[in-house]
Amino acid sequence: MPDLAGQIRAAARELLAAGEVAAVLGFAPGPLPMTTRPFAARTPAEADRLTWNGFCVMNPANLLPEILAAVEPPRGPKDPPPEGPLPKVAVVATGCWSRNIVVQIQEGRVRRERLVILGIPSRGMIDRRKVLRRVGGREIRRVEEGAHELRVEGPGLHETIPRWEVVRDNCRTCVHPTPVVYDRLLAEPVERTGVDRYAQVAEIEAMTPEDRWAWFRREIAPCLRCYACRNVCPLCYCPTCFVDDSRPQWVGKSLDPADTALFHLLRAYHCAGRCTDCGACESACPMGIRLRLLTKKLEKDVLELFGTEAGLDPGAPLPLAAFRPDDPDEFLTAGPGGGAGPEGPPPREEEPA
Amino acid sequence: MKLLRLPRQALADWLAALGRDAEVFGPKATAEGPALASLAPGETPDEAPGPPKAPLKTFFFPQPETLAVFSTRRDDPEAHVLRPPRLEAGRRVVLAGVRPCDARSVVLNALPFAGDPYFQARCGATVLIGAACAETCGTCFCRWTGGDPLGTEGLDLLLHPADGGDLLVEVLTAKGEGAAPEAGRPAAAADAEGLAARREASRRAAGRAPDPRPPLAAVDLLALHGAPFWGRVAEPCLNCGACTFLCPTCYCFDIQDETLRGRGRRIRYWDSCMFPLFTRHASGHNPRGAKFQRVRNRFLHKFRYFPDRYGPFSCVGCGRCIRECPVGIDVREVLREMLAFAGRGA
């Protein structure tokens, strides 16, 4: 297993010492075992605090625009941008995170020329809740991550867990573990084939509408409306979110089931065609709600209807922000009750160059 | 104060007896640790160390809470007259297996809610049965914030493990007296002495860590407000409300009117200082428009504004916010930063 933490630190030291970047956005150790904290190193000495392990579950693309803005020379709101290129920021990126950066480039949120992407082929990140379930909720004081196993220790607890069994669901079904854009690749590319990406979604699709609704209501019942899922998502960046609007107020703020359902459905739809299934929403949820099953369903629909996956090509138009004459329109032509079901139109062919 | 000895197997019967005219709740074991839930007759609270996932405030400060009802019908001569809601009359609640940190949160929240009839009514209708902590978790820091693993603040009764598998039941209030177990027999003098010795040892352990309140109360507030570390503390923060919603002592709320088909209700729901809308003025101006300002407010409120007004910190050291923060922000580190700043003589 390559020493990725060491490689990230070395690359960060070098980039910062040479003045190539103003900050390196990665992870520092968190306060507890199985936690990490996003961290932007700004000096070669700070680079030593950077770390890497299976618990880096927050998507750093989320903080990227903020760090890019923070390293710019200070200026007033009406001052023109300074002449010459703005400082660069380096960022660690696995497959899905690199695809989020691509989406951000497509949406004009970040500029490629200001980034140095440190690509990290992903072995899959660990779901802290799966580990806790494995040890029956007992307290874990120390975790040691090996190549294929996890050794956990706590009061009266010594257990070795096969790593792959506690890897997050999104990572277990990921088919793009290697970054799609990068400036330096810090390890050998990883291939993952033969996974059934949509098995979890298919299970829910097979239910009757009533059962599906019951499943959805049950799944979101513990929601606190803390919005960690929204705030951790690199795609959720509207200046005013629909749930934060008070004139008019689109959605109630208490735990009324209709309001909670509305929030989750709209949040998911806002991510359609943009979500890369990075799993940050699910990892951030303090209540363990399986949020990504909603966005995974939309990912499947977009792939089936438009033949595209988010964030693979910085030059491609976004599927839901572009119109093509051959866009599926069964919902218009099939009449009442029509619409593209699971057996909707076949993926369209590539446009001739 | 009265001390009873209760055979452990009598605990289930005692709670079942209390359940005849009250709803009984307590921590129940789940695969991810204890969670507060309704206890059926025969069930006893889970004894796993640490507080359950949900904060106790859900019982005293529900999300949402109807404060008043009104009519909006044009033909109603009393339209828009606020009336008290139909209270859940006589809904009595027993909370069992409550950790001393959580019980203390009720006392702390009762300070700002002293004049709140809704909060006070729920307090009056609730019996709190505590479970003393024999073990502390890696995220527990109650002694740092003025609490104690054997603390009694806010509790009506407190259970301790005793030799022979029995339980010692401390009866702390008149309400506790009324709910005390019939099967409980007066404890021996040795039991009382043993408990006093344990308390003393716990107090001595607290004495080893310096009390953070005096230095923070003494530091110049404007200097602390302008301290350079807030930006660094806030940088990883997502400004989600997980910490505030899981915090037993966060009590910020908003009030809204909801109307439907001629009927309206005025509701109070949880709000969070992490959300931009919380402080946005009608003019559109937001005095806490930037993320670091909101983060700073959360910590200054807990460790400076609240103590300035009421005395204690508005934090019981339960550690939920540390455990569930998606970006690993640790309130203890922030407290240390604030203390270091105070120590520099700022």
PDB file of C-alpha atoms in Angstrom, chain B residues 123-237:
ATOM      1  CA  CYS B 123     -40.783  20.384  33.417  1.00  0.00           C
ATOM      2  CA  GLY B 124     -43.565  20.134  36.011  1.00  0.00           C
ATOM      3  CA  ALA B 125     -45.059  17.061  34.343  1.00  0.00           C
ATOM      4  CA  THR B 126     -41.776  15.169  34.022  1.00  0.00           C
ATOM      5  CA  VAL B 127     -39.967  12.927  36.498  1.00  0.00           C
ATOM      6  CA  LEU B 128     -36.261  12.601  35.769  1.00  0.00           C
ATOM      7  CA  ILE B 129     -34.586   9.404  36.910  1.00  0.00           C
ATOM      8  CA  GLY B 130     -30.839   9.609  36.447  1.00  0.00           C
ATOM      9  CA  ALA B 131     -28.192   6.967  35.901  1.00  0.00           C
ATOM     10  CA  ALA B 132     -24.812   7.852  37.413  1.00  0.00           C
ATOM     11  CA  CYS B 133     -21.890   7.455  35.024  1.00  0.00           C
ATOM     12  CA  ALA B 134     -19.465   4.711  35.953  1.00  0.00           C
ATOM     13  CA  GLU B 135     -17.504   5.210  32.751  1.00  0.00           C
ATOM     14  CA  THR B 136     -16.760   8.282  30.705  1.00  0.00           C
ATOM     15  CA  CYS B 137     -16.503   8.270  26.933  1.00  0.00           C
ATOM     16  CA  GLY B 138     -13.656   9.784  24.947  1.00  0.00           C
ATOM     17  CA  THR B 139     -15.969  12.699  24.144  1.00  0.00           C
ATOM     18  CA  CYS B 140     -17.205  13.355  27.708  1.00  0.00           C
ATOM     19  CA  PHE B 141     -15.995  16.557  29.371  1.00  0.00           C
ATOM     20  CA  CYS B 142     -18.742  17.401  31.869  1.00  0.00           C
ATOM     21  CA  ARG B 143     -16.294  18.291  34.655  1.00  0.00           C
ATOM     22  CA  TRP B 144     -14.819  21.018  32.485  1.00  0.00           C
ATOM     23  CA  THR B 145     -18.166  22.728  32.136  1.00  0.00           C
ATOM     24  CA  GLY B 146     -19.284  22.541  35.761  1.00  0.00           C
ATOM     25  CA  GLY B 147     -20.922  19.105  35.777  1.00  0.00           C
ATOM     26  CA  ASP B 148     -20.083  15.810  37.388  1.00  0.00           C
ATOM     27  CA  PRO B 149     -20.552  12.154  36.330  1.00  0.00           C
ATOM     28  CA  LEU B 150     -22.379  11.642  39.663  1.00  0.00           C
ATOM     29  CA  GLY B 151     -24.130  15.043  39.527  1.00  0.00           C
ATOM     30  CA  THR B 152     -27.708  15.427  40.732  1.00  0.00           C
ATOM     31  CA  GLU B 153     -28.690  18.809  39.243  1.00  0.00           C
ATOM     32  CA  GLY B 154     -32.074  18.613  37.547  1.00  0.00           C
ATOM     33  CA  LEU B 155     -32.785  15.053  38.675  1.00  0.00           C
ATOM     34  CA  ASP B 156     -35.594  13.792  40.885  1.00  0.00           C
ATOM     35  CA  LEU B 157     -33.960  10.429  41.507  1.00  0.00           C
ATOM     36  CA  LEU B 158     -30.503   9.080  40.748  1.00  0.00           C
ATOM     37  CA  LEU B 159     -29.546   5.417  40.389  1.00  0.00           C
ATOM     38  CA  HIS B 160     -26.104   4.071  41.262  1.00  0.00           C
ATOM     39  CA  PRO B 161     -24.833   0.532  40.921  1.00  0.00           C
ATOM     40  CA  ALA B 162     -24.304  -1.127  44.308  1.00  0.00           C
ATOM     41  CA  ASP B 163     -22.659  -4.345  45.478  1.00  0.00           C
ATOM     42  CA  GLY B 164     -24.537  -7.594  45.037  1.00  0.00           C
ATOM     43  CA  GLY B 165     -26.033  -6.353  41.768  1.00  0.00           C
ATOM     44  CA  ASP B 166     -28.421  -4.036  43.607  1.00  0.00           C
ATOM     45  CA  LEU B 167     -29.103  -0.400  42.808  1.00  0.00           C
ATOM     46  CA  LEU B 168     -28.859   2.554  45.139  1.00  0.00           C
ATOM     47  CA  VAL B 169     -31.653   5.054  44.580  1.00  0.00           C
ATOM     48  CA  GLU B 170     -31.007   8.617  45.688  1.00  0.00           C
ATOM     49  CA  VAL B 171     -34.309  10.437  46.244  1.00  0.00           C
ATOM     50  CA  LEU B 172     -33.560  14.085  45.496  1.00  0.00           C
ATOM     51  CA  THR B 173     -36.857  16.004  45.295  1.00  0.00           C
ATOM     52  CA  ALA B 174     -40.428  15.861  46.495  1.00  0.00           C
ATOM     53  CA  LYS B 175     -41.418  14.721  43.000  1.00  0.00           C
ATOM     54  CA  GLY B 176     -38.813  11.997  43.302  1.00  0.00           C
ATOM     55  CA  GLU B 177     -40.218  11.036  46.669  1.00  0.00           C
ATOM     56  CA  GLY B 178     -43.622  10.539  45.060  1.00  0.00           C
ATOM     57  CA  ALA B 179     -42.163   8.331  42.340  1.00  0.00           C
ATOM     58  CA  ALA B 180     -39.746   6.356  44.524  1.00  0.00           C
ATOM     59  CA  PRO B 181     -39.864   2.543  44.164  1.00  0.00           C
ATOM     60  CA  GLU B 182     -42.048   0.733  46.627  1.00  0.00           C
ATOM     61  CA  ALA B 183     -39.626  -2.187  46.615  1.00  0.00           C
ATOM     62  CA  GLY B 184     -36.803   0.108  47.713  1.00  0.00           C
ATOM     63  CA  ARG B 185     -35.629  -0.422  51.279  1.00  0.00           C
ATOM     64  CA  PRO B 186     -33.644   2.192  53.220  1.00  0.00           C
ATOM     65  CA  ALA B 187     -29.961   1.739  52.429  1.00  0.00           C
ATOM     66  CA  ALA B 188     -27.412   0.910  55.100  1.00  0.00           C
ATOM     67  CA  ALA B 189     -25.146   3.571  56.555  1.00  0.00           C
ATOM     68  CA  ALA B 190     -22.216   1.928  54.750  1.00  0.00           C
ATOM     69  CA  ASP B 191     -23.962   2.501  51.405  1.00  0.00           C
ATOM     70  CA  ALA B 192     -24.354   6.197  52.152  1.00  0.00           C
ATOM     71  CA  GLU B 193     -20.714   6.431  53.218  1.00  0.00           C
ATOM     72  CA  GLY B 194     -19.554   4.604  50.082  1.00  0.00           C
ATOM     73  CA  LEU B 195     -21.563   6.967  47.902  1.00  0.00           C
ATOM     74  CA  ALA B 196     -20.218  10.022  49.713  1.00  0.00           C
ATOM     75  CA  ALA B 197     -16.662   8.720  49.206  1.00  0.00           C
ATOM     76  CA  ARG B 198     -17.305   8.208  45.479  1.00  0.00           C
ATOM     77  CA  ARG B 199     -18.683  11.737  45.218  1.00  0.00           C
ATOM     78  CA  GLU B 200     -15.657  13.117  47.007  1.00  0.00           C
ATOM     79  CA  ALA B 201     -13.282  11.242  44.673  1.00  0.00           C
ATOM     80  CA  SER B 202     -15.181  12.601  41.684  1.00  0.00           C
ATOM     81  CA  ARG B 203     -14.942  16.118  43.082  1.00  0.00           C
ATOM     82  CA  ARG B 204     -11.200  15.711  43.605  1.00  0.00           C
ATOM     83  CA  ALA B 205     -10.842  14.553  39.999  1.00  0.00           C
ATOM     84  CA  ALA B 206     -12.647  17.715  38.893  1.00  0.00           C
ATOM     85  CA  GLY B 207     -10.243  19.783  40.997  1.00  0.00           C
ATOM     86  CA  ARG B 208      -7.312  18.523  38.956  1.00  0.00           C
ATOM     87  CA  ALA B 209      -8.497  20.427  35.884  1.00  0.00           C
ATOM     88  CA  PRO B 210      -8.594  24.200  36.301  1.00  0.00           C
ATOM     89  CA  ASP B 211     -12.039  25.813  36.058  1.00  0.00           C
ATOM     90  CA  PRO B 212     -12.221  27.551  32.664  1.00  0.00           C
ATOM     91  CA  ARG B 213     -14.978  29.951  33.699  1.00  0.00           C
ATOM     92  CA  PRO B 214     -13.065  32.634  35.642  1.00  0.00           C
ATOM     93  CA  PRO B 215     -10.398  33.328  32.985  1.00  0.00           C
ATOM     94  CA  LEU B 216     -13.037  33.488  30.238  1.00  0.00           C
ATOM     95  CA  ALA B 217     -15.249  35.769  32.311  1.00  0.00           C
ATOM     96  CA  ALA B 218     -12.275  38.071  32.931  1.00  0.00           C
ATOM     97  CA  VAL B 219     -11.037  38.437  29.351  1.00  0.00           C
ATOM     98  CA  ASP B 220     -12.056  41.611  27.515  1.00  0.00           C
ATOM     99  CA  LEU B 221     -15.071  40.685  25.427  1.00  0.00           C
ATOM    100  CA  LEU B 222     -14.251  42.869  22.447  1.00  0.00           C
ATOM    101  CA  ALA B 223     -10.696  41.519  22.350  1.00  0.00           C
ATOM    102  CA  LEU B 224     -12.031  37.952  22.466  1.00  0.00           C
ATOM    103  CA  HIS B 225     -14.572  38.806  19.778  1.00  0.00           C
ATOM    104  CA  GLY B 226     -11.795  40.122  17.556  1.00  0.00           C
ATOM    105  CA  ALA B 227      -9.338  37.310  18.358  1.00  0.00           C
ATOM    106  CA  PRO B 228      -7.453  36.029  15.314  1.00  0.00           C
ATOM    107  CA  PHE B 229      -8.266  32.341  15.721  1.00  0.00           C
ATOM    108  CA  TRP B 230     -11.961  32.461  14.753  1.00  0.00           C
ATOM    109  CA  GLY B 231     -11.279  32.330  11.026  1.00  0.00           C
ATOM    110  CA  ARG B 232      -9.107  29.253  11.466  1.00  0.00           C
ATOM    111  CA  VAL B 233     -11.676  27.559  13.733  1.00  0.00           C
ATOM    112  CA  ALA B 234     -14.450  28.256  11.226  1.00  0.00           C
ATOM    113  CA  GLU B 235     -12.625  27.323   8.007  1.00  0.00           C
ATOM    114  CA  PRO B 236     -13.673  23.649   7.871  1.00  0.00           C
ATOM    115  CA  CYS B 237     -17.195  24.383   9.226  1.00  0.00           C
TER     116      CYS B 237
END
